[in-house]
Tab-separated table of C-alpha atoms (C1' of nucleotides) in Angstrom:
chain	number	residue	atom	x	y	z
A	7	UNK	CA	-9.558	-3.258	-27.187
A	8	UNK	CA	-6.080	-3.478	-26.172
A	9	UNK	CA	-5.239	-2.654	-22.178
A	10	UNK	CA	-2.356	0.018	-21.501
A	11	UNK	CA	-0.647	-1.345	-18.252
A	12	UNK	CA	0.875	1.998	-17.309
A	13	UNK	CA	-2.854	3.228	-17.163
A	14	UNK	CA	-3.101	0.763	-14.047
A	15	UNK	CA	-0.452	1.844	-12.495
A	16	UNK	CA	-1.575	5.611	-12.398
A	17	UNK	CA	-4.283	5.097	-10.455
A	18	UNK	CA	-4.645	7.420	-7.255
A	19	UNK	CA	-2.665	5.925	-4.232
A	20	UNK	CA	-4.554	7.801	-2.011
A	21	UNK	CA	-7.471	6.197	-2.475
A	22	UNK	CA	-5.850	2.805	-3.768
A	23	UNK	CA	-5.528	1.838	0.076
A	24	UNK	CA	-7.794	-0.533	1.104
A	25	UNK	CA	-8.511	1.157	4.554
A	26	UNK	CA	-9.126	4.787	2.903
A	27	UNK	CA	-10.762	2.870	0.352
A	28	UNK	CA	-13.047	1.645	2.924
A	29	UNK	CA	-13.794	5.350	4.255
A	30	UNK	CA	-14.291	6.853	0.931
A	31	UNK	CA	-16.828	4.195	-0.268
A	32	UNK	CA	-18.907	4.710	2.952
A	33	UNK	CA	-18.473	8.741	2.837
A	34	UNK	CA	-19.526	8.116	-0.405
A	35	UNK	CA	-23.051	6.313	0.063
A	36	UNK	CA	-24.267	9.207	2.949
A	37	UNK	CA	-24.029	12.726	3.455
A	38	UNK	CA	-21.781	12.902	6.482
A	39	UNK	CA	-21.116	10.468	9.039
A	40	UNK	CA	-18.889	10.898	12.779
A	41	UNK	CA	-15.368	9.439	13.493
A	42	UNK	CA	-17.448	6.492	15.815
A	43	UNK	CA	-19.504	5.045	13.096
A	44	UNK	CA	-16.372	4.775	10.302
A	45	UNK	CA	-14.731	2.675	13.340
A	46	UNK	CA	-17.703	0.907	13.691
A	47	UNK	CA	-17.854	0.252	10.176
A	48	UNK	CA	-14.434	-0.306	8.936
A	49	UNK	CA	-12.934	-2.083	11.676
A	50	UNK	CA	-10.350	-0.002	12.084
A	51	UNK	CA	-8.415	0.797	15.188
A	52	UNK	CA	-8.915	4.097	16.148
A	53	UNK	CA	-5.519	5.568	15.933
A	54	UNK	CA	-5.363	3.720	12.006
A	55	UNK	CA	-8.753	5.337	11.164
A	56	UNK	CA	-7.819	8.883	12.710
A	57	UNK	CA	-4.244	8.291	10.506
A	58	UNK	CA	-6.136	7.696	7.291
A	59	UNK	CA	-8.323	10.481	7.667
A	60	UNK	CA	-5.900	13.032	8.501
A	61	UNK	CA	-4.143	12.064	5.217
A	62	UNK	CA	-7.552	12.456	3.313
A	63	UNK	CA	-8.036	15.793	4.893
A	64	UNK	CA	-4.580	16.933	4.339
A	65	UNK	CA	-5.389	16.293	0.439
A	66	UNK	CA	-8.322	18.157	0.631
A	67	UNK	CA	-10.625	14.964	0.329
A	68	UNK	CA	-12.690	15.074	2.962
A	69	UNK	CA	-13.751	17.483	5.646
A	70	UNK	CA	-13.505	17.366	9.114
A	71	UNK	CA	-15.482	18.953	11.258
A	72	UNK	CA	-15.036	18.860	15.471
A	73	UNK	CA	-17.748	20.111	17.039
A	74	UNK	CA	-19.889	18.394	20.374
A	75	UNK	CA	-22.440	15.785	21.185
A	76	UNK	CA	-23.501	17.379	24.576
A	77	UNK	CA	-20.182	17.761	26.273
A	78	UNK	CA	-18.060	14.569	23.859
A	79	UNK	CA	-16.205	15.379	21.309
A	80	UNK	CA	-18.085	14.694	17.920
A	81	UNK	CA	-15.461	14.186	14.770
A	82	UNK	CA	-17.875	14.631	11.614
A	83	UNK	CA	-16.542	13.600	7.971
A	84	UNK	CA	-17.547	14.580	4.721
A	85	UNK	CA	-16.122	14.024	1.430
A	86	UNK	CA	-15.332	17.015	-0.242
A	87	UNK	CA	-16.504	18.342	-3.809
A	88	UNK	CA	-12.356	17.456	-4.665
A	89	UNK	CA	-13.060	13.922	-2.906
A	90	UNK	CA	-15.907	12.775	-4.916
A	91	UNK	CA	-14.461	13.850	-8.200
A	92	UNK	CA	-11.274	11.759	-7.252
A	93	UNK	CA	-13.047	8.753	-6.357
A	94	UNK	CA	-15.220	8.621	-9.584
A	95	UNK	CA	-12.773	8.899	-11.523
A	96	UNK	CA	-11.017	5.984	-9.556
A	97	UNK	CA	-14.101	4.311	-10.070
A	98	UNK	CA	-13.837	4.305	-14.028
A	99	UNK	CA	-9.882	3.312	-13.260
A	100	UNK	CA	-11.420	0.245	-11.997
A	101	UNK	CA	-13.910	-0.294	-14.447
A	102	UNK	CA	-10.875	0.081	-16.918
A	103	UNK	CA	-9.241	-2.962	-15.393
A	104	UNK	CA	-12.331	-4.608	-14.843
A	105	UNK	CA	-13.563	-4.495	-18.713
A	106	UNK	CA	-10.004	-4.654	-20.302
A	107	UNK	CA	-8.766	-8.104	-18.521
B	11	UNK	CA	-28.235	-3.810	-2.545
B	12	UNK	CA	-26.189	-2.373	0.409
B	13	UNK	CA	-21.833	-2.247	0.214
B	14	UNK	CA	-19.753	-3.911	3.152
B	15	UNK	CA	-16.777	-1.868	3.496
B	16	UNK	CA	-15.123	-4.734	5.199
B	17	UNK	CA	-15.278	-6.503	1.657
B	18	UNK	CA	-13.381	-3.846	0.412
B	19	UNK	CA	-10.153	-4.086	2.474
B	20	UNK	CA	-10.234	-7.995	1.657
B	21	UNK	CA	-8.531	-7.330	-1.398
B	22	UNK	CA	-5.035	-9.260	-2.641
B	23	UNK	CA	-3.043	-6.784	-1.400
B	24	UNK	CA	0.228	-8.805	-3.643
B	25	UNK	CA	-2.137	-8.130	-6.390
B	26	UNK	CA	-3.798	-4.710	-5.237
B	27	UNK	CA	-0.322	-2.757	-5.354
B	28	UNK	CA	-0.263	-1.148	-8.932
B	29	UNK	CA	3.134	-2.614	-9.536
B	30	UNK	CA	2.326	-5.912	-10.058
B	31	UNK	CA	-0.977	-5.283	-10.614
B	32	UNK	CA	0.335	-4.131	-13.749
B	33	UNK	CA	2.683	-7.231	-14.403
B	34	UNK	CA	-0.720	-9.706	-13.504
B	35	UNK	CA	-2.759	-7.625	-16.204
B	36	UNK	CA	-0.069	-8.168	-18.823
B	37	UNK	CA	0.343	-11.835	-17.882
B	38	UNK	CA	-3.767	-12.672	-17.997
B	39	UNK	CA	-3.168	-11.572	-21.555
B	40	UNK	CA	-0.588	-13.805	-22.864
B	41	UNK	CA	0.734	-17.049	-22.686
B	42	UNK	CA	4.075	-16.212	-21.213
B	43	UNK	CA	6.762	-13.123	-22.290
B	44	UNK	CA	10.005	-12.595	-20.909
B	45	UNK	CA	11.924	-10.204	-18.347
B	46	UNK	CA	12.607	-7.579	-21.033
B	47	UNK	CA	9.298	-7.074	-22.388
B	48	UNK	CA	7.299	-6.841	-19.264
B	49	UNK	CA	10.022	-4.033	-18.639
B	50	UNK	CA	9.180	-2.155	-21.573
B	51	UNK	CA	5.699	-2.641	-20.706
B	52	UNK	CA	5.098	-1.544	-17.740
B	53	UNK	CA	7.635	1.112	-17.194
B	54	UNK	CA	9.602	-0.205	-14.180
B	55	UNK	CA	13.103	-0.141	-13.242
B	56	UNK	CA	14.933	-3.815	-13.636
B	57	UNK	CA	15.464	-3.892	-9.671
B	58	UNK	CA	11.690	-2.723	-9.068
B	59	UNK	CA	10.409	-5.724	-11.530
B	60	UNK	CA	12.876	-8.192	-10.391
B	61	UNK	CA	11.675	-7.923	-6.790
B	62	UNK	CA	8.167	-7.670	-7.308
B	63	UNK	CA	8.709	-10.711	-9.656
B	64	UNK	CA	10.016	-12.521	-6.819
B	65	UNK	CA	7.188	-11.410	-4.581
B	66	UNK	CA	4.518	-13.141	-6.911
B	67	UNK	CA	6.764	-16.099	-7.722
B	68	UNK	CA	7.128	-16.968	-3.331
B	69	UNK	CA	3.146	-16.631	-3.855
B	70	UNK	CA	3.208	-18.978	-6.733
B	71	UNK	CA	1.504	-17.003	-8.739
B	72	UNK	CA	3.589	-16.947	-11.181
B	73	UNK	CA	5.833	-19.213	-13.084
B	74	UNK	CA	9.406	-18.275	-13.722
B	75	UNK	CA	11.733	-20.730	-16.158
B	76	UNK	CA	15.124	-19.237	-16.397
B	77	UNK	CA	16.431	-20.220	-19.921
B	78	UNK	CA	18.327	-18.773	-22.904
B	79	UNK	CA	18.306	-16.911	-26.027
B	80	UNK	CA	21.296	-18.191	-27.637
B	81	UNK	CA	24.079	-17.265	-25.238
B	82	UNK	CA	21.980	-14.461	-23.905
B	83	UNK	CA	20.354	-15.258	-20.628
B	84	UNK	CA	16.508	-15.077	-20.858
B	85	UNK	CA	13.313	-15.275	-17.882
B	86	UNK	CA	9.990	-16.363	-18.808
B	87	UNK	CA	7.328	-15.466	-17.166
B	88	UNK	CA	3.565	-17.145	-16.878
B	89	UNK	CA	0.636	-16.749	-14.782
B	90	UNK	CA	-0.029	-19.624	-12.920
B	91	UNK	CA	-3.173	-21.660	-12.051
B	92	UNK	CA	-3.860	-20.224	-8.921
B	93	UNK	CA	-2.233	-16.813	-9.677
B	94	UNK	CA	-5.189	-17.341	-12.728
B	95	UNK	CA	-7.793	-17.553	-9.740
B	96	UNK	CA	-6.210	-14.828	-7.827
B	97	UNK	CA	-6.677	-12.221	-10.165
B	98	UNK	CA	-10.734	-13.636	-11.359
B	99	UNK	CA	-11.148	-12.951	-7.964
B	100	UNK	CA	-9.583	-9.776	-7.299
B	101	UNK	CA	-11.617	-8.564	-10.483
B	102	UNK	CA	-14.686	-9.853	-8.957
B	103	UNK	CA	-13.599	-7.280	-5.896
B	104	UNK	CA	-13.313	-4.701	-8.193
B	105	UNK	CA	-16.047	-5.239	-10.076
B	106	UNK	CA	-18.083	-5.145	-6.336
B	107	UNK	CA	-16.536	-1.863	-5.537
B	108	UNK	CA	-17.622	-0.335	-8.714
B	109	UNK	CA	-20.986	-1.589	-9.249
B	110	UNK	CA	-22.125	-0.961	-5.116
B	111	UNK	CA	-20.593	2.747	-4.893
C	3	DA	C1'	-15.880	13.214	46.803
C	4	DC	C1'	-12.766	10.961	44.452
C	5	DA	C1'	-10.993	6.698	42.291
C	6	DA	C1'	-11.834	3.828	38.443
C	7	DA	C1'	-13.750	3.158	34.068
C	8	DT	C1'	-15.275	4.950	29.729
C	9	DC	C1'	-15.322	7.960	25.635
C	10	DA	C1'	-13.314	10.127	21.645
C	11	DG	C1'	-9.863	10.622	19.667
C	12	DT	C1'	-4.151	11.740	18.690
C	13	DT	C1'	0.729	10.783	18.940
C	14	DT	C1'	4.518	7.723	18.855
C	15	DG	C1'	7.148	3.683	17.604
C	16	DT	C1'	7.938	-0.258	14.661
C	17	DG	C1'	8.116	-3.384	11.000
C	18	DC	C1'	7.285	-3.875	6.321
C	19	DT	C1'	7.567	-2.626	1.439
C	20	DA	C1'	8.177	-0.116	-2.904
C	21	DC	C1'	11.646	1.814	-5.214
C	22	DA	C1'	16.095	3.077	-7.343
C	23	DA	C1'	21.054	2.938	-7.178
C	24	DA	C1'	24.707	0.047	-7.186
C	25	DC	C1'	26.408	-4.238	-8.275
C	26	DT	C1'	27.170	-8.921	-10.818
C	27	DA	C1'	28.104	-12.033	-14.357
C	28	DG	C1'	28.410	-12.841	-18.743
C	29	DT	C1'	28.654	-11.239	-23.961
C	30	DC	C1'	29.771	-8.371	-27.819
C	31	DT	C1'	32.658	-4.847	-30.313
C	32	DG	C1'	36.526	-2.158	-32.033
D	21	DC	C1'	41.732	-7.219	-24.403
D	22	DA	C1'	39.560	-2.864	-22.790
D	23	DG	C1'	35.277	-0.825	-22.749
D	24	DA	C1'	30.454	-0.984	-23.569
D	25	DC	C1'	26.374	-3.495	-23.427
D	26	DT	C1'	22.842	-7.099	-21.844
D	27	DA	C1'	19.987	-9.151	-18.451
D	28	DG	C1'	19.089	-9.261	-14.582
D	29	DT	C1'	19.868	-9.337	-8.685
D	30	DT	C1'	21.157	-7.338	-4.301
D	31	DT	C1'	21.392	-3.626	-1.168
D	32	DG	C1'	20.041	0.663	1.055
D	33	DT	C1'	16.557	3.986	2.142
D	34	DA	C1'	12.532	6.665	2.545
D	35	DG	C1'	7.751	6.338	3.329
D	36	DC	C1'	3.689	4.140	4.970
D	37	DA	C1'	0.229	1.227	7.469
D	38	DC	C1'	-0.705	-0.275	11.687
D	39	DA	C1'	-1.314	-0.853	16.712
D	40	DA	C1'	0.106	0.350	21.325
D	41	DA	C1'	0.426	3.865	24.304
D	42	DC	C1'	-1.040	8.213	25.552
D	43	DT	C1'	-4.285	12.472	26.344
D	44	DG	C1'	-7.878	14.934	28.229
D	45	DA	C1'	-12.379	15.136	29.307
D	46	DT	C1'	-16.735	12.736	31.263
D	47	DT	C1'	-19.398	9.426	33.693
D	48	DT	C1'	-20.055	5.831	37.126
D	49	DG	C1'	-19.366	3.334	41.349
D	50	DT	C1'	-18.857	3.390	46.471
DNA sequence: ACAAATCAGTTTGTGCTACAAACTAGTCTG
DNA sequence: CAGACTAGTTTGTAGCACAAACTGATTTGT
């Protein structure tokens, strides 16, 4: 089995980033989740976080939904049907490298 | 078995980029090859690889002897020892990511 | 009651970095 | 010996990640 480099390089930048590579993995593993537990859970400053997601929204990865907790602002996130197909099939991009190295 | 996102955004980011990335992969499979060849290989401009050559040489990663082919000036390139670690480790991230999402 | 602190984010500014275009220094060819 | 080619390096720029500062509402302290 013989690796093809420019394989590597095609994988999607989008998701490539470690710190949208962090949200996608946890929107991933549940359902939905809000904008305070992705902070909580990445360790991301706010303003990076709400960056990251905007750009995953704006590709039509994940939904955003603003709605209310009582009377605070709730942020929820979802990964979209588009979202989860992209980051499978970054997952077998990884495997690639993984089993071809 | 529960993922830590915080793992994820641990990764070598001089390694994570797909540039060099691709140059690492190629290297891990050879001995050494020269300027011209990883060129071919991995599709980059001469400027692009030159720079991101230096990038992993200042991490001493890799190993550059500047030599020639008869009068024809010539740059070998080798992983190093710890570049050698780098990238067992980096696949040991990515092998994390896959197998925990 | 109203000032201060907190909550839940967004916007703005900055420094870094990937990339290609332009350049360099030497070699070959007609 | 002029022009093209080889093997790279340097320079300029556009885009991006990141944090600091801001916003606008709510809750708490006195």
């Amino acid at each position: 089995m013989r690796l093809n480099p420019r394989r590597v390089a095609e994988v999607d930048r989008l998701i490539h980033e470690p710190a949208r590579l962090m949200i996608i993995t946890i929107l991933s593993t549940v359902e939905s989740t809000d904008f305070l537990y992705l902070e909580r859970e990445t360790g991301l400053t706010k303003g990076n976080l709400s960056s990251h997601l905007s750009k995953l929204e704006a590709a039509d990865y994940i939904e955003i939904e603003k709605t209310y907790r009582g009377k605070i602002p709730l942020t929820i996130c979802k990964l979209s049907e588009k979202g989860e197909k992209a980051f499978l099939n970054y997952r077998d991009q990884l495997k690639y490298i993984v089993e071809n190295t």
